[in-house]
Coordinates of C-alpha atoms in Angstrom, one line a residue:
X1 CA 37.3 -41.6 -19.9
X2 CA 38.9 -39.5 -22.7
X3 CA 37.9 -42.1 -25.3
X4 CA 34.3 -42.2 -24.1
X5 CA 34.3 -38.4 -24.2
X6 CA 35.5 -38.4 -27.8
X7 CA 33.1 -41.2 -28.9
X8 CA 30.0 -39.7 -27.4
X9 CA 30.8 -36.1 -27.6
X10 CA 27.6 -35.0 -29.2
X11 CA 25.3 -37.1 -27.1
X12 CA 27.4 -36.3 -24.0
X13 CA 26.9 -32.6 -24.7
X14 CA 23.2 -32.9 -24.8
X15 CA 22.7 -35.6 -22.1
X16 CA 25.5 -34.6 -19.8
X17 CA 24.6 -30.9 -19.8
X18 CA 21.1 -31.9 -18.9
X19 CA 21.4 -31.6 -15.2
X20 CA 19.0 -33.0 -12.6
X21 CA 17.8 -30.9 -9.8
X22 CA 20.1 -32.0 -6.9
X23 CA 19.6 -31.2 -3.2
X24 CA 22.6 -28.9 -3.0
X25 CA 21.4 -26.9 -6.1
X26 CA 17.9 -26.7 -4.7
X27 CA 19.1 -25.6 -1.3
X28 CA 21.5 -22.9 -2.6
X29 CA 18.6 -21.6 -4.8
X30 CA 16.2 -21.5 -1.8
X31 CA 18.8 -20.0 0.7
X32 CA 20.0 -17.2 -1.6
X33 CA 16.4 -16.4 -2.8
X34 CA 15.0 -16.4 0.7
X35 CA 17.9 -14.5 2.3
X36 CA 18.0 -11.8 -0.4
X37 CA 15.1 -11.7 -3.0
X38 CA 12.5 -12.3 -0.3
X39 CA 13.5 -9.1 1.5
X40 CA 13.3 -7.1 -1.7
X41 CA 9.6 -8.0 -1.9
X42 CA 9.0 -7.7 1.8
X43 CA 10.4 -4.1 1.9
X44 CA 8.5 -3.1 -1.2
X45 CA 5.1 -3.5 0.5
X46 CA 6.0 -3.5 4.2
X47 CA 5.2 0.2 4.8
X48 CA 1.8 0.2 3.1
X49 CA -0.3 -1.2 5.9
X50 CA 1.3 0.6 8.9
X51 CA 1.5 4.0 7.1
X52 CA -1.1 5.8 9.3
X53 CA 0.6 4.6 12.5
X54 CA 4.0 5.6 11.2
X55 CA 2.8 9.0 10.2
X56 CA 1.4 9.4 13.7
X57 CA 4.8 8.5 15.1
X58 CA 6.5 11.1 12.8
X59 CA 4.0 13.7 14.0
X60 CA 4.3 12.9 17.7
X61 CA 8.1 12.8 17.6
X62 CA 8.1 16.2 15.9
X63 CA 5.7 17.6 18.5
X64 CA 7.7 16.3 21.4
X65 CA 10.9 17.9 20.0
X66 CA 9.6 21.3 18.9
X67 CA 6.3 21.7 20.8
X68 CA 4.4 22.5 17.6
X69 CA 2.5 19.9 15.4
X70 CA 4.0 19.0 12.1
X71 CA 2.9 20.9 9.1
X72 CA 0.8 18.8 6.7
X73 CA 3.1 19.6 3.7
X74 CA 6.2 18.6 5.7
X75 CA 4.6 15.4 6.7
X76 CA 3.7 14.5 3.1
X77 CA 7.3 15.3 2.2
X78 CA 8.7 13.0 4.9
X79 CA 6.4 10.2 4.0
X80 CA 7.2 10.4 0.3
X81 CA 10.9 10.3 1.2
X82 CA 10.2 7.2 3.3
X83 CA 8.6 5.5 0.3
X84 CA 10.9 6.7 -2.5
X85 CA 14.3 6.3 -0.7
X86 CA 13.9 2.5 -1.1
X87 CA 14.1 2.6 -5.0
X88 CA 16.7 5.3 -4.8
X89 CA 18.8 3.0 -2.6
X90 CA 18.1 0.3 -5.1
X91 CA 19.7 2.4 -7.8
X92 CA 22.8 2.9 -5.7
X93 CA 22.9 -0.8 -4.9
X94 CA 22.8 -1.6 -8.7
X95 CA 25.8 0.6 -9.3
X96 CA 27.8 -1.4 -6.8
X97 CA 27.1 -4.8 -8.6
X98 CA 30.0 -4.7 -11.0
X99 CA 32.9 -3.9 -8.6
X100 CA 31.5 -6.2 -5.9
X101 CA 30.8 -9.4 -7.9
X102 CA 34.2 -9.1 -9.6
X103 CA 36.2 -8.6 -6.5
X104 CA 34.2 -10.5 -3.8
X105 CA 32.6 -13.2 -6.0
X106 CA 28.9 -13.9 -6.3
X107 CA 28.5 -15.7 -3.0
X108 CA 30.8 -13.2 -1.2
X109 CA 28.7 -10.3 -2.4
X110 CA 25.5 -11.9 -1.1
X111 CA 27.2 -12.5 2.3
X112 CA 28.6 -9.0 2.7
X113 CA 25.2 -7.6 1.5
X114 CA 23.4 -9.2 4.5
X115 CA 25.2 -6.8 6.8
X116 CA 23.3 -3.9 5.2
X117 CA 20.0 -5.6 5.8
X118 CA 20.7 -6.6 9.4
X119 CA 21.9 -3.1 10.3
X120 CA 18.9 -1.5 8.7
X121 CA 16.5 -4.0 10.4
X122 CA 18.0 -3.2 13.9
X123 CA 17.7 0.6 13.2
X124 CA 14.1 0.4 12.0
X125 CA 13.1 -2.0 14.8
X126 CA 14.4 0.4 17.5
X127 CA 13.4 3.7 15.8
X128 CA 10.3 4.1 18.0
X129 CA 12.3 3.5 21.2
X130 CA 14.9 5.9 20.1
X131 CA 12.2 8.5 19.1
X132 CA 13.7 9.2 15.7
X133 CA 12.0 9.1 12.4
X134 CA 15.1 10.2 10.5
X135 CA 16.6 6.7 11.2
X136 CA 13.7 5.1 9.3
X137 CA 14.3 7.2 6.2
X138 CA 18.0 6.4 6.4
X139 CA 17.3 2.7 6.9
X140 CA 15.0 2.7 3.8
X141 CA 18.0 3.9 1.7
X142 CA 20.2 1.1 3.3
X143 CA 17.5 -1.5 2.6
X144 CA 17.3 -0.2 -0.9
X145 CA 21.1 -0.7 -1.4
X146 CA 20.6 -4.2 -0.1
X147 CA 17.7 -4.9 -2.5
X148 CA 19.6 -3.3 -5.5
X149 CA 22.5 -5.7 -5.0
X150 CA 20.3 -8.7 -4.2
X151 CA 18.0 -8.2 -7.2
X152 CA 21.0 -8.4 -9.5
X153 CA 23.4 -10.8 -7.8
X154 CA 21.0 -13.6 -6.9
X155 CA 19.8 -14.2 -10.6
X156 CA 23.5 -14.0 -11.7
X157 CA 24.6 -16.4 -9.0
X158 CA 21.9 -19.0 -9.7
X159 CA 22.0 -18.6 -13.5
X160 CA 25.8 -19.4 -13.4
X161 CA 25.2 -22.5 -11.2
X162 CA 22.3 -24.0 -13.1
X163 CA 22.5 -26.7 -15.8
X164 CA 21.2 -25.2 -19.1
X165 CA 17.9 -27.2 -19.0
X166 CA 17.0 -25.8 -15.5
X167 CA 18.4 -22.3 -15.9
X168 CA 15.0 -20.7 -16.6
X169 CA 13.2 -22.5 -13.8
X170 CA 15.9 -21.7 -11.3
X171 CA 16.2 -18.2 -12.7
X172 CA 12.5 -17.5 -11.9
X173 CA 13.0 -18.6 -8.2
X174 CA 14.3 -15.2 -7.1
X175 CA 11.2 -13.5 -8.5
X176 CA 9.0 -16.1 -6.8
X177 CA 10.6 -15.2 -3.5
X178 CA 10.1 -11.5 -4.2
X179 CA 6.3 -12.2 -4.5
X180 CA 6.4 -14.4 -1.4
X181 CA 8.1 -11.4 0.4
X182 CA 5.3 -9.0 -0.8
X183 CA 2.6 -11.5 0.4
X184 CA 4.4 -12.0 3.8
X185 CA 4.5 -8.3 4.4
X186 CA 0.8 -8.0 3.4
X187 CA -0.2 -10.8 5.8
X188 CA 2.0 -9.6 8.7
X189 CA 0.8 -6.1 8.1
X190 CA -2.9 -6.9 8.7
X191 CA -4.3 -4.8 11.5
X192 CA -4.9 -7.9 13.6
X193 CA -1.3 -9.0 13.4
X194 CA 1.5 -6.3 13.3
X195 CA -0.1 -3.5 11.2
X196 CA -1.0 -1.5 14.2
X197 CA 0.3 1.2 16.6
X198 CA 2.2 -1.3 18.7
X199 CA 3.4 -3.7 16.1
X200 CA 4.9 -1.7 13.2
X201 CA 8.5 -1.4 14.6
X202 CA 8.5 -5.2 14.8
X203 CA 7.1 -5.5 11.3
X204 CA 9.9 -3.3 10.0
X205 CA 12.6 -5.1 12.0
X206 CA 11.6 -8.6 11.0
X207 CA 13.5 -8.1 7.7
X208 CA 16.8 -8.9 9.4
X209 CA 15.9 -12.5 10.1
X210 CA 16.2 -13.9 6.5
X211 CA 19.6 -12.2 6.2
X212 CA 20.8 -13.7 9.5
X213 CA 19.7 -17.2 8.3
X214 CA 21.5 -16.6 5.0
X215 CA 24.6 -15.4 6.7
X216 CA 24.8 -18.6 8.8
X217 CA 24.0 -21.1 6.0
X218 CA 25.3 -19.8 2.7
X219 CA 29.0 -20.2 3.6
X220 CA 28.5 -24.0 3.5
X221 CA 27.6 -23.9 -0.2
X222 CA 29.9 -23.5 -3.2
X223 CA 30.7 -20.3 -5.1
X224 CA 29.6 -20.0 -8.7
X225 CA 31.8 -22.6 -10.7
X226 CA 32.0 -20.2 -13.7
X227 CA 33.4 -17.4 -11.4
X228 CA 35.9 -19.9 -10.0
X229 CA 37.1 -21.2 -13.3
X230 CA 36.8 -18.2 -15.7
X231 CA 37.6 -15.3 -13.4
X232 CA 39.7 -17.0 -10.7
X233 CA 41.3 -19.6 -13.0
X234 CA 40.9 -22.3 -10.4
X235 CA 39.8 -25.4 -12.2
X236 CA 40.1 -27.7 -9.1
X237 CA 37.7 -25.6 -7.0
X238 CA 35.3 -25.2 -10.0
X239 CA 35.3 -28.9 -10.6
X240 CA 34.6 -29.6 -7.0
X241 CA 31.8 -27.1 -6.9
X242 CA 30.2 -28.5 -10.0
X243 CA 30.5 -32.1 -8.8
X244 CA 28.7 -31.1 -5.6
X245 CA 26.0 -29.1 -7.5
X246 CA 25.4 -31.8 -10.1
X247 CA 25.7 -34.8 -7.8
X248 CA 28.0 -36.7 -10.1
X249 CA 31.8 -37.1 -10.7
X250 CA 31.9 -36.6 -14.4
X251 CA 31.5 -32.8 -15.1
X252 CA 34.0 -32.7 -18.0
X253 CA 31.5 -31.5 -20.5
X254 CA 30.6 -28.4 -18.5
X255 CA 34.2 -27.7 -17.6
X256 CA 35.0 -27.9 -21.3
X257 CA 32.2 -25.5 -22.2
X258 CA 33.5 -23.0 -19.6
X259 CA 37.0 -23.3 -21.1
X260 CA 35.5 -22.6 -24.5
X261 CA 33.8 -19.5 -23.1
X262 CA 37.0 -18.5 -21.3
X263 CA 39.0 -18.9 -24.5
X264 CA 36.7 -16.9 -26.6
X265 CA 37.0 -13.9 -24.2
X266 CA 40.6 -14.3 -23.0
X267 CA 41.8 -11.2 -24.8
X268 CA 39.6 -8.4 -23.5
X269 CA 39.4 -9.1 -19.7
X270 CA 36.4 -7.7 -17.8
X271 CA 34.0 -5.4 -19.5
X272 CA 33.3 -2.1 -17.8
X273 CA 30.0 -0.4 -18.2
X274 CA 31.5 2.1 -20.6
X275 CA 33.1 -0.6 -22.9
X276 CA 29.7 -2.4 -22.8
X277 CA 28.0 0.6 -24.3
X278 CA 30.7 1.3 -26.9
X279 CA 31.1 -2.3 -28.1
X280 CA 29.2 -3.3 -31.3
X281 CA 29.3 -7.0 -30.7
X282 CA 26.9 -6.7 -27.7
X283 CA 24.7 -3.9 -29.1
X284 CA 21.5 -5.8 -29.4
X285 CA 21.9 -7.6 -26.1
X286 CA 22.3 -4.3 -24.3
X287 CA 19.4 -2.6 -26.1
X288 CA 17.3 -5.7 -25.3
X289 CA 17.9 -5.7 -21.5
X290 CA 17.3 -2.0 -21.3
X291 CA 14.0 -2.3 -23.2
X292 CA 12.9 -5.4 -21.1
X293 CA 13.9 -3.9 -17.7
X294 CA 12.3 -0.5 -18.5
X295 CA 9.2 -2.2 -19.9
X296 CA 8.9 -4.3 -16.8
X297 CA 8.7 -1.3 -14.5
X298 CA 7.1 1.3 -16.8
X299 CA 4.3 -1.2 -17.8
X300 CA 2.3 0.1 -14.8
X301 CA 2.6 -2.7 -12.2
X302 CA 3.0 -0.1 -9.4
X303 CA 0.1 1.9 -10.7
X304 CA -2.2 -1.1 -10.8
X305 CA -1.2 -2.0 -7.2
X306 CA -1.7 1.6 -6.2
X307 CA -5.2 1.8 -7.8
X308 CA -6.3 -1.7 -6.7
X309 CA -7.7 -0.5 -3.3
X310 CA -9.7 2.2 -4.9
X311 CA -11.0 -0.1 -7.6
X312 CA -12.2 -2.6 -5.0
X313 CA -13.8 0.2 -3.0
X314 CA -15.8 1.4 -5.9
X315 CA -16.9 -2.2 -6.6
X316 CA -18.5 -2.1 -3.1
X317 CA -15.9 -3.9 -1.1
X318 CA -16.2 -2.5 2.5
X319 CA -13.1 -0.5 3.5
X320 CA -12.2 -2.7 6.5
X321 CA -12.0 -5.7 4.1
X322 CA -9.8 -4.1 1.5
X323 CA -6.6 -5.3 3.2
X324 CA -7.8 -8.9 2.9
X325 CA -8.4 -8.3 -0.8
X326 CA -4.9 -7.0 -1.2
X327 CA -3.6 -10.1 0.5
X328 CA -5.5 -12.3 -2.0
X329 CA -4.0 -10.3 -4.9
X330 CA -0.6 -10.9 -3.4
X331 CA -1.4 -14.6 -3.3
X332 CA -2.4 -14.7 -7.0
X333 CA 0.9 -13.1 -7.7
X334 CA 2.8 -15.9 -5.9
X335 CA 0.7 -18.7 -7.5
X336 CA 1.3 -17.3 -11.0
X337 CA 5.0 -16.8 -10.5
X338 CA 5.2 -20.4 -9.2
X339 CA 3.5 -21.5 -12.4
X340 CA 6.1 -19.6 -14.4
X341 CA 8.8 -21.7 -12.6
X342 CA 7.2 -24.9 -14.0
X343 CA 6.4 -23.7 -17.5
X344 CA 9.4 -21.5 -18.4
X345 CA 11.4 -24.6 -19.6
X346 CA 8.6 -26.1 -21.7
X347 CA 7.1 -23.0 -23.2
X348 CA 10.3 -21.0 -23.4
X349 CA 11.1 -17.4 -22.4
X350 CA 9.8 -15.6 -25.5
X351 CA 6.2 -17.0 -25.3
X352 CA 5.9 -16.0 -21.6
X353 CA 7.2 -12.5 -22.2
X354 CA 4.9 -12.0 -25.2
X355 CA 1.9 -13.5 -23.6
X356 CA 2.5 -11.6 -20.4
X357 CA 2.9 -8.2 -22.1
X358 CA -0.1 -8.9 -24.3
X359 CA -2.3 -9.7 -21.3
X360 CA -1.0 -6.6 -19.5
X361 CA -1.7 -4.3 -22.4
X362 CA -5.2 -5.7 -23.0
X363 CA -6.0 -5.3 -19.2
X364 CA -4.8 -1.7 -19.2
X365 CA -6.9 -0.8 -22.2
X366 CA -10.1 -2.4 -20.9
X367 CA -9.4 -1.0 -17.4
X368 CA -9.4 2.5 -18.8
X369 CA -12.8 1.9 -20.4
X370 CA -14.2 0.2 -17.2
X371 CA -13.0 3.0 -14.9
X372 CA -14.5 5.7 -17.1
X373 CA -17.9 3.9 -17.3
X374 CA -18.2 2.6 -13.8
X375 CA -20.4 5.5 -12.7
X376 CA -22.9 4.9 -15.5
X377 CA -22.8 1.1 -16.0
X378 CA -23.1 -0.8 -12.7
X379 CA -21.2 -4.0 -13.7
X380 CA -18.2 -2.1 -15.0
X381 CA -16.6 -2.0 -11.5
X382 CA -16.6 -5.8 -11.5
X383 CA -14.9 -5.7 -14.9
X384 CA -12.2 -3.5 -13.5
X385 CA -11.5 -6.0 -10.8
X386 CA -11.2 -8.7 -13.5
X387 CA -8.7 -6.4 -15.3
X388 CA -6.6 -5.9 -12.2
X389 CA -6.4 -9.7 -11.6
X390 CA -5.7 -10.4 -15.3
X391 CA -3.0 -7.7 -15.3
X392 CA -1.3 -9.2 -12.3
X393 CA -1.4 -12.7 -13.8
X394 CA 0.1 -11.4 -17.0
X395 CA 2.9 -9.6 -15.2
X396 CA 3.7 -12.5 -13.0
X397 CA 4.2 -15.1 -15.8
X398 CA 6.5 -13.0 -18.0
X399 CA 7.5 -9.3 -17.5
X400 CA 8.3 -9.8 -13.8
X401 CA 10.5 -12.9 -13.7
X402 CA 11.9 -13.4 -17.2
X403 CA 14.1 -10.2 -17.9
X404 CA 16.6 -11.1 -15.1
X405 CA 16.9 -14.7 -16.6
X406 CA 17.6 -13.2 -20.0
X407 CA 20.4 -10.9 -18.7
X408 CA 22.1 -14.0 -17.3
X409 CA 21.7 -15.8 -20.6
X410 CA 22.5 -13.1 -23.2
X411 CA 25.9 -12.2 -21.8
X412 CA 29.1 -14.2 -21.2
X413 CA 31.1 -14.2 -18.0
X414 CA 33.2 -11.1 -18.9
X415 CA 30.3 -8.8 -19.7
X416 CA 27.6 -10.2 -17.4
X417 CA 28.4 -8.1 -14.2
X418 CA 28.4 -4.9 -16.3
X419 CA 25.1 -6.0 -18.0
X420 CA 23.4 -6.7 -14.6
X421 CA 24.6 -3.3 -13.4
X422 CA 23.0 -1.6 -16.5
X423 CA 19.8 -3.7 -16.3
X424 CA 19.5 -3.2 -12.5
X425 CA 20.0 0.5 -12.8
X426 CA 17.3 0.8 -15.5
X427 CA 15.0 -1.3 -13.3
X428 CA 15.4 0.8 -10.2
X429 CA 15.5 4.2 -12.0
X430 CA 12.2 3.3 -13.8
X431 CA 10.7 2.1 -10.5
X432 CA 11.7 5.4 -8.8
X433 CA 10.4 7.4 -11.8
X434 CA 7.0 5.7 -11.8
X435 CA 6.7 6.2 -8.0
X436 CA 7.5 9.9 -8.5
X437 CA 5.5 10.6 -11.7
X438 CA 2.4 8.4 -11.2
X439 CA 0.7 10.6 -8.6
X440 CA 0.9 13.6 -10.9
X441 CA -0.1 11.5 -13.9
X442 CA -3.1 10.2 -12.0
X443 CA -4.1 13.7 -10.9
X444 CA -3.9 15.0 -14.4
X445 CA -5.1 12.1 -16.5
X446 CA -7.2 10.0 -14.1
X447 CA -8.0 6.6 -15.5
X448 CA -6.5 7.6 -18.9
X449 CA -3.0 7.2 -17.3
X450 CA -3.4 3.4 -18.0
X451 CA -3.4 4.1 -21.7
X452 CA 0.2 5.2 -21.3
X453 CA 1.0 1.9 -19.6
X454 CA -0.9 0.1 -22.4
X455 CA 1.3 1.8 -25.1
X456 CA 4.5 0.9 -23.2
X457 CA 3.4 -2.8 -22.9
X458 CA 2.6 -2.9 -26.7
X459 CA 5.9 -1.3 -27.6
X460 CA 7.9 -3.7 -25.4
X461 CA 6.0 -6.6 -26.8
X462 CA 6.7 -5.6 -30.4
X463 CA 10.4 -5.2 -29.6
X464 CA 10.6 -8.7 -28.0
X465 CA 8.7 -10.2 -30.9
X466 CA 11.1 -8.9 -33.5
X467 CA 14.5 -8.9 -31.7
X468 CA 14.7 -11.1 -28.7
X469 CA 15.6 -14.8 -29.5
X470 CA 14.5 -17.9 -27.6
X471 CA 17.2 -19.0 -25.2
X472 CA 15.8 -22.0 -23.5
X473 CA 18.0 -25.1 -23.3
X474 CA 21.0 -23.4 -25.0
X475 CA 24.5 -23.0 -23.6
X476 CA 25.8 -19.5 -23.1
X477 CA 28.0 -19.9 -26.2
X478 CA 25.1 -21.0 -28.4
X479 CA 23.0 -17.9 -27.3
X480 CA 26.0 -15.7 -28.0
X481 CA 26.4 -17.1 -31.5
X482 CA 22.7 -16.3 -32.2
X483 CA 23.3 -12.7 -31.0
X484 CA 26.5 -12.4 -32.8
X485 CA 24.6 -13.0 -36.1
X486 CA 22.1 -10.4 -35.1
X487 CA 24.9 -7.9 -34.3
X488 CA 26.7 -8.8 -37.6
X489 CA 23.8 -7.1 -39.4
X490 CA 25.4 -4.0 -37.9
X491 CA 29.0 -5.1 -38.7
X492 CA 28.8 -5.7 -42.4
X493 CA 31.9 -3.8 -43.4
X494 CA 34.2 -6.3 -41.5
X495 CA 34.8 -9.1 -44.0
X496 CA 36.8 -11.4 -41.7
X497 CA 34.0 -11.7 -39.2
X498 CA 33.2 -15.3 -39.7
X499 CA 30.7 -17.5 -37.9
X500 CA 33.4 -18.9 -35.7
X501 CA 33.1 -17.2 -32.4
X502 CA 36.8 -16.7 -31.3
X503 CA 37.2 -14.6 -34.5
X504 CA 34.4 -12.5 -33.4
X505 CA 36.1 -12.0 -30.1
X506 CA 39.3 -10.9 -31.8
X507 CA 37.2 -8.1 -33.3
X508 CA 35.8 -7.5 -29.9
X509 CA 39.3 -6.8 -28.7
X510 CA 39.9 -4.3 -31.5
X511 CA 36.6 -2.6 -30.8
X512 CA 37.5 -2.4 -27.1
X513 CA 41.0 -1.1 -27.6
X514 CA 39.7 1.6 -30.1
X515 CA 36.9 2.5 -27.6
X516 CA 39.2 3.0 -24.7

């Protein structure tokens, strides 16, 4: 075995690391994405349809308690809290990523996280019986914490389990399930199903079911092999996990690659968020994930969804049919994300990001024009529908799914949890900000607010074009060497920093000790 390994080292590395999609790997991807990512999507859009009935419930409850009807301003405040507490919870959830994945493992964190979702689902489902709307607002925070952890831990967990030639495709699966979650909430929220006065508590409570399924099935699957070997130092368990995930006995090449990674970061231990910011060797990686995550949320996806109803109304779609149109947009989102799963490994990450942001920026620019002219030119309202659909296609193939894949790929084991914590916090903070600011922006600027989104898309696209490398089919170490070269532009004064990576890590240790 050793001899064969020595003889065919180069071909082994390329062939052996080319993993097949095995049943355990497919199942663990589906279970973790369905049990966690699905609910993020579901809870993003679940309160849109039943909003009028929920507001009535708020009003009625208040009237029963106090004997006076609720003031309009107070109702608006309560409703905006109901909506915005979810991304705020997401921000809190992201801040818990680093301590939880390092102490409980990736799988352990997902299992513990299910308890948040199940508790919130029970509270929301029974809120009408209990005659309390405060519980709904509290549950939205708890669901947000769940989604904040899920949106970071699932891509990390799956990225660490995947062979390098499937890492992109499997990395897009969480985003695919987010879009399926959004679509499911839109379908179940139709007036004829659960989006009515009787059905909304059930609609809110259903979110606990995927968590329950995950809680019962995920324990039968292995923990991330990288976590077991590099952080727990348990080669035996890591090897067993890998053999099961790869469906073959010989996993020496991957174990060897993990040891290489482990060796190159032995000195410094785990990165905290602070040391991530102060360390020069990861500077461009950190800037890149902040730009990509902010660009993803600030590119106006929420604004486009928010505007969609009005755009369709102005194009003459009758108001009772709008919800069916919304469902069809959700379906386009799912189909395009599914397409990304299949093309991310052939076309690569960069092309999808660049094409996606290009399509989004063009759509925003033309949409601004179309919205301004639709009162004078009759066919402009149809052009604005085309823009909305083009925007959603653009966002679904690149800006939505790829940034989380890139965080997994651009960082090694020791810095990855801290990187996800930073990326996740930027994601949720930007999401919260857009939700807060967009209504004012829209009131002040009208259709011109899309020009701001257009500018953000163009800026993000230019940054990706000049800075972000292609990472498809490379090991974590290879990607790290590419980024080390980029960071070396910064670190010219250090003569001993050679191409060999362990030396770079020595310097990393110095940088860390000086920063602490």
